[in-house]
Amino acid sequence: MSDFSRIAFFTRVLQKELRYLQETDSSLFESSFTVQRALELPDNPALSEKVEAFVSRFGRLQDTLGDKVLPLVLELMAEPVGVQIDNLSRAEKIGLIQSLDEWLTMRKLRNRMVHEYIEDSSLFTEAMIRAHEFVPQLEFTVEKVLAETTKRGWLGEN
């Protein structure tokens, strides 16, 4: 698969993943996510499924961007591609992500959401609220990637 075919594929994936995250985010955070709601998770399958979907979709979109799409975009822009932190730093410099530090914070949040809700409802609640606050940054990055691929004509060169 050529790089242009790959970027076309990933732009479609990004659009779907973002839409699914936005839908779950909107539904889950329709009302405040509180410690009380976190404590209800074992006895509320519908809420538990929404939380599970949000955590999964948040992590998946971040992984798709950080592990696959940003390195590919950098490569297509003739930028050096290296370890993830270097790629994120370059992505920040060229405006594809808003903040390297906040991106790294998002990575840590993902791990907290996956592991800590079992043990500490308060920490889990804080992580969920923070992740909800980071959704606009993921939206920003997806929009920037889509704009860059369109501007450079990469989608028409399959």
mmCIF file of N, CA and C in Angstrom, residues 69-141:
data_model
loop_
_atom_site.group_PDB
_atom_site.id
_atom_site.type_symbol
_atom_site.label_atom_id
_atom_site.label_comp_id
_atom_site.label_asym_id
_atom_site.label_seq_id
_atom_site.Cartn_x
_atom_site.Cartn_y
_atom_site.Cartn_z
ATOM 1 N N VAL A 69 -0.830 7.969 12.363
ATOM 2 C CA VAL A 69 -1.096 9.080 11.448
ATOM 3 C C VAL A 69 -0.029 10.167 11.516
ATOM 4 N N LEU A 70 0.296 10.637 12.708
ATOM 5 C CA LEU A 70 1.290 11.720 12.784
ATOM 6 C C LEU A 70 2.638 11.308 12.191
ATOM 7 N N PRO A 71 3.162 10.100 12.482
ATOM 8 C CA PRO A 71 4.413 9.715 11.818
ATOM 9 C C PRO A 71 4.294 9.671 10.291
ATOM 10 N N LEU A 72 3.162 9.203 9.790
ATOM 11 C CA LEU A 72 2.967 9.148 8.340
ATOM 12 C C LEU A 72 2.897 10.550 7.742
ATOM 13 N N VAL A 73 2.182 11.452 8.392
ATOM 14 C CA VAL A 73 2.099 12.835 7.904
ATOM 15 C C VAL A 73 3.480 13.475 7.922
ATOM 16 N N LEU A 74 4.233 13.271 8.992
ATOM 17 C CA LEU A 74 5.592 13.825 9.057
ATOM 18 C C LEU A 74 6.452 13.277 7.923
ATOM 19 N N GLU A 75 6.349 11.982 7.686
ATOM 20 C CA GLU A 75 7.120 11.360 6.600
ATOM 21 C C GLU A 75 6.743 11.964 5.249
ATOM 22 N N LEU A 76 5.456 12.127 5.003
ATOM 23 C CA LEU A 76 5.006 12.708 3.739
ATOM 24 C C LEU A 76 5.427 14.166 3.590
ATOM 25 N N MET A 77 5.634 14.847 4.723
ATOM 26 C CA MET A 77 6.091 16.239 4.702
ATOM 27 C C MET A 77 7.618 16.323 4.645
ATOM 28 N N ALA A 78 8.277 15.175 4.516
ATOM 29 C CA ALA A 78 9.742 15.089 4.475
ATOM 30 C C ALA A 78 10.374 15.552 5.788
ATOM 31 N N GLU A 79 9.647 15.364 6.879
ATOM 32 C CA GLU A 79 10.175 15.635 8.217
ATOM 33 C C GLU A 79 10.784 14.340 8.740
ATOM 34 N N PRO A 80 11.793 14.454 9.604
ATOM 35 C CA PRO A 80 12.338 13.233 10.199
ATOM 36 C C PRO A 80 11.301 12.558 11.097
ATOM 37 N N VAL A 81 11.273 11.241 11.055
ATOM 38 C CA VAL A 81 10.366 10.460 11.892
ATOM 39 C C VAL A 81 11.220 9.651 12.852
ATOM 40 N N GLY A 82 10.852 9.703 14.122
ATOM 41 C CA GLY A 82 11.628 8.990 15.132
ATOM 42 C C GLY A 82 10.730 8.392 16.189
ATOM 43 N N VAL A 83 11.207 8.450 17.430
ATOM 44 C CA VAL A 83 10.409 7.941 18.539
ATOM 45 C C VAL A 83 9.225 8.871 18.761
ATOM 46 N N GLN A 84 8.212 8.367 19.442
ATOM 47 C CA GLN A 84 6.958 9.113 19.548
ATOM 48 C C GLN A 84 7.133 10.517 20.116
ATOM 49 N N ILE A 85 7.926 10.684 21.149
ATOM 50 C CA ILE A 85 8.059 12.021 21.744
ATOM 51 C C ILE A 85 8.670 13.006 20.751
ATOM 52 N N ASP A 86 9.611 12.552 19.935
ATOM 53 C CA ASP A 86 10.192 13.422 18.906
ATOM 54 C C ASP A 86 9.158 13.755 17.828
ATOM 55 N N ASN A 87 8.372 12.757 17.446
ATOM 56 C CA ASN A 87 7.316 12.995 16.450
ATOM 57 C C ASN A 87 6.290 13.991 16.973
ATOM 58 N N LEU A 88 5.913 13.838 18.235
ATOM 59 C CA LEU A 88 4.944 14.764 18.827
ATOM 60 C C LEU A 88 5.519 16.170 18.929
ATOM 61 N N SER A 89 6.794 16.264 19.247
ATOM 62 C CA SER A 89 7.444 17.576 19.325
ATOM 63 C C SER A 89 7.430 18.258 17.959
ATOM 64 N N ARG A 90 7.748 17.504 16.895
ATOM 65 C CA ARG A 90 7.707 18.069 15.545
ATOM 66 C C ARG A 90 6.272 18.437 15.157
ATOM 67 N N ALA A 91 5.330 17.574 15.528
ATOM 68 C CA ALA A 91 3.921 17.849 15.219
ATOM 69 C C ALA A 91 3.460 19.130 15.910
ATOM 70 N N GLU A 92 3.947 19.369 17.110
ATOM 71 C CA GLU A 92 3.609 20.612 17.812
ATOM 72 C C GLU A 92 4.210 21.815 17.082
ATOM 73 N N LYS A 93 5.464 21.693 16.661
ATOM 74 C CA LYS A 93 6.142 22.809 15.986
ATOM 75 C C LYS A 93 5.461 23.200 14.681
ATOM 76 N N ILE A 94 4.898 22.223 13.979
ATOM 77 C CA ILE A 94 4.245 22.550 12.706
ATOM 78 C C ILE A 94 2.737 22.744 12.859
ATOM 79 N N GLY A 95 2.254 22.698 14.094
ATOM 80 C CA GLY A 95 0.865 23.041 14.369
ATOM 81 C C GLY A 95 -0.155 21.924 14.240
ATOM 82 N N LEU A 96 0.305 20.670 14.206
ATOM 83 C CA LEU A 96 -0.648 19.563 14.114
ATOM 84 C C LEU A 96 -1.240 19.195 15.472
ATOM 85 N N ILE A 97 -0.487 19.436 16.541
ATOM 86 C CA ILE A 97 -1.029 19.275 17.891
ATOM 87 C C ILE A 97 -0.842 20.592 18.622
ATOM 88 N N GLN A 98 -1.677 20.827 19.621
ATOM 89 C CA GLN A 98 -1.614 22.097 20.334
ATOM 90 C C GLN A 98 -0.484 22.140 21.352
ATOM 91 N N SER A 99 -0.236 21.017 22.039
ATOM 92 C CA SER A 99 0.753 21.035 23.106
ATOM 93 C C SER A 99 1.315 19.641 23.343
ATOM 94 N N LEU A 100 2.625 19.520 23.263
ATOM 95 C CA LEU A 100 3.289 18.253 23.555
ATOM 96 C C LEU A 100 3.015 17.836 24.994
ATOM 97 N N ASP A 101 3.143 18.770 25.929
ATOM 98 C CA ASP A 101 2.933 18.442 27.340
ATOM 99 C C ASP A 101 1.519 17.923 27.586
ATOM 100 N N GLU A 102 0.548 18.568 26.974
ATOM 101 C CA GLU A 102 -0.827 18.117 27.180
ATOM 102 C C GLU A 102 -1.086 16.776 26.495
ATOM 103 N N TRP A 103 -0.423 16.533 25.368
ATOM 104 C CA TRP A 103 -0.559 15.235 24.704
ATOM 105 C C TRP A 103 -0.021 14.132 25.619
ATOM 106 N N LEU A 104 1.118 14.383 26.246
ATOM 107 C CA LEU A 104 1.685 13.397 27.166
ATOM 108 C C LEU A 104 0.780 13.195 28.377
ATOM 109 N N THR A 105 0.155 14.261 28.841
ATOM 110 C CA THR A 105 -0.813 14.148 29.935
ATOM 111 C C THR A 105 -1.990 13.273 29.511
ATOM 112 N N MET A 106 -2.440 13.429 28.271
ATOM 113 C CA MET A 106 -3.532 12.591 27.763
ATOM 114 C C MET A 106 -3.146 11.116 27.790
ATOM 115 N N ARG A 107 -1.897 10.820 27.449
ATOM 116 C CA ARG A 107 -1.436 9.426 27.459
ATOM 117 C C ARG A 107 -1.515 8.846 28.868
ATOM 118 N N LYS A 108 -1.090 9.643 29.842
ATOM 119 C CA LYS A 108 -1.148 9.178 31.231
ATOM 120 C C LYS A 108 -2.594 8.986 31.687
ATOM 121 N N LEU A 109 -3.462 9.888 31.267
ATOM 122 C CA LEU A 109 -4.879 9.783 31.633
ATOM 123 C C LEU A 109 -5.488 8.485 31.142
ATOM 124 N N ARG A 110 -5.135 8.122 29.954
ATOM 125 C CA ARG A 110 -5.663 6.887 29.377
ATOM 126 C C ARG A 110 -5.349 5.709 30.285
ATOM 127 N N ASN A 111 -4.106 5.641 30.746
ATOM 128 C CA ASN A 111 -3.715 4.550 31.635
ATOM 129 C C ASN A 111 -4.465 4.614 32.965
ATOM 130 N N ARG A 112 -4.643 5.818 33.482
ATOM 131 C CA ARG A 112 -5.384 5.965 34.739
ATOM 132 C C ARG A 112 -6.827 5.512 34.573
ATOM 133 N N MET A 113 -7.447 5.875 33.467
ATOM 134 C CA MET A 113 -8.844 5.494 33.256
ATOM 135 C C MET A 113 -8.990 3.982 33.134
ATOM 136 N N VAL A 114 -8.018 3.352 32.523
ATOM 137 C CA VAL A 114 -8.091 1.911 32.316
ATOM 138 C C VAL A 114 -7.871 1.152 33.623
ATOM 139 N N HIS A 115 -6.970 1.636 34.475
ATOM 140 C CA HIS A 115 -6.569 0.858 35.644
ATOM 141 C C HIS A 115 -7.147 1.323 36.972
ATOM 142 N N GLU A 116 -7.338 2.615 37.158
ATOM 143 C CA GLU A 116 -7.639 3.103 38.498
ATOM 144 C C GLU A 116 -9.103 3.071 38.885
ATOM 145 N N TYR A 117 -10.018 2.987 37.919
ATOM 146 C CA TYR A 117 -11.422 3.026 38.329
ATOM 147 C C TYR A 117 -11.788 1.812 39.168
ATOM 148 N N ILE A 118 -11.053 0.745 39.019
ATOM 149 C CA ILE A 118 -11.314 -0.450 39.805
ATOM 150 C C ILE A 118 -10.979 -0.193 41.276
ATOM 151 N N GLU A 119 -9.979 0.616 41.516
ATOM 152 C CA GLU A 119 -9.487 0.842 42.869
ATOM 153 C C GLU A 119 -9.951 2.142 43.507
ATOM 154 N N ASP A 120 -9.992 3.218 42.765
ATOM 155 C CA ASP A 120 -10.229 4.529 43.367
ATOM 156 C C ASP A 120 -11.199 5.343 42.516
ATOM 157 N N SER A 121 -12.431 5.425 42.965
ATOM 158 C CA SER A 121 -13.471 6.125 42.202
ATOM 159 C C SER A 121 -13.186 7.609 42.064
ATOM 160 N N SER A 122 -12.554 8.190 43.064
ATOM 161 C CA SER A 122 -12.244 9.619 43.020
ATOM 162 C C SER A 122 -11.204 9.919 41.939
ATOM 163 N N LEU A 123 -10.123 9.139 41.910
ATOM 164 C CA LEU A 123 -9.091 9.332 40.882
ATOM 165 C C LEU A 123 -9.649 9.046 39.490
ATOM 166 N N PHE A 124 -10.477 8.024 39.410
ATOM 167 C CA PHE A 124 -11.082 7.687 38.124
ATOM 168 C C PHE A 124 -11.971 8.824 37.634
ATOM 169 N N THR A 125 -12.761 9.395 38.537
ATOM 170 C CA THR A 125 -13.639 10.508 38.175
ATOM 171 C C THR A 125 -12.826 11.691 37.667
ATOM 172 N N GLU A 126 -11.754 12.020 38.365
ATOM 173 C CA GLU A 126 -10.878 13.118 37.925
ATOM 174 C C GLU A 126 -10.319 12.842 36.536
ATOM 175 N N ALA A 127 -9.887 11.610 36.302
ATOM 176 C CA ALA A 127 -9.322 11.253 34.993
ATOM 177 C C ALA A 127 -10.378 11.343 33.894
ATOM 178 N N MET A 128 -11.578 10.896 34.186
ATOM 179 C CA MET A 128 -12.656 10.962 33.189
ATOM 180 C C MET A 128 -12.985 12.408 32.826
ATOM 181 N N ILE A 129 -13.086 13.259 33.831
ATOM 182 C CA ILE A 129 -13.395 14.672 33.579
ATOM 183 C C ILE A 129 -12.282 15.313 32.763
ATOM 184 N N ARG A 130 -11.053 15.011 33.116
ATOM 185 C CA ARG A 130 -9.899 15.575 32.397
ATOM 186 C C ARG A 130 -9.885 15.087 30.948
ATOM 187 N N ALA A 131 -10.156 13.799 30.745
ATOM 188 C CA ALA A 131 -10.195 13.259 29.379
ATOM 189 C C ALA A 131 -11.295 13.949 28.571
ATOM 190 N N HIS A 132 -12.433 14.155 29.181
ATOM 191 C CA HIS A 132 -13.531 14.877 28.519
ATOM 192 C C HIS A 132 -13.056 16.270 28.090
ATOM 193 N N GLU A 133 -12.286 16.922 28.945
ATOM 194 C CA GLU A 133 -11.761 18.258 28.622
ATOM 195 C C GLU A 133 -10.737 18.220 27.492
ATOM 196 N N PHE A 134 -10.113 17.056 27.268
ATOM 197 C CA PHE A 134 -9.117 16.914 26.206
ATOM 198 C C PHE A 134 -9.721 16.549 24.848
ATOM 199 N N VAL A 135 -10.978 16.178 24.802
ATOM 200 C CA VAL A 135 -11.599 15.806 23.523
ATOM 201 C C VAL A 135 -11.425 16.906 22.471
ATOM 202 N N PRO A 136 -11.601 18.199 22.818
ATOM 203 C CA PRO A 136 -11.378 19.237 21.797
ATOM 204 C C PRO A 136 -9.956 19.241 21.224
ATOM 205 N N GLN A 137 -8.962 18.829 22.002
ATOM 206 C CA GLN A 137 -7.600 18.762 21.452
ATOM 207 C C GLN A 137 -7.476 17.648 20.425
ATOM 208 N N LEU A 138 -8.131 16.525 20.679
ATOM 209 C CA LEU A 138 -8.129 15.456 19.684
ATOM 210 C C LEU A 138 -8.875 15.912 18.429
ATOM 211 N N GLU A 139 -9.986 16.619 18.616
ATOM 212 C CA GLU A 139 -10.722 17.173 17.469
ATOM 213 C C GLU A 139 -9.826 18.119 16.672
ATOM 214 N N PHE A 140 -9.098 18.977 17.366
ATOM 215 C CA PHE A 140 -8.178 19.925 16.724
ATOM 216 C C PHE A 140 -7.167 19.179 15.861
ATOM 217 N N THR A 141 -6.562 18.134 16.419
ATOM 218 C CA THR A 141 -5.528 17.399 15.687
ATOM 219 C C THR A 141 -6.107 16.698 14.466
#
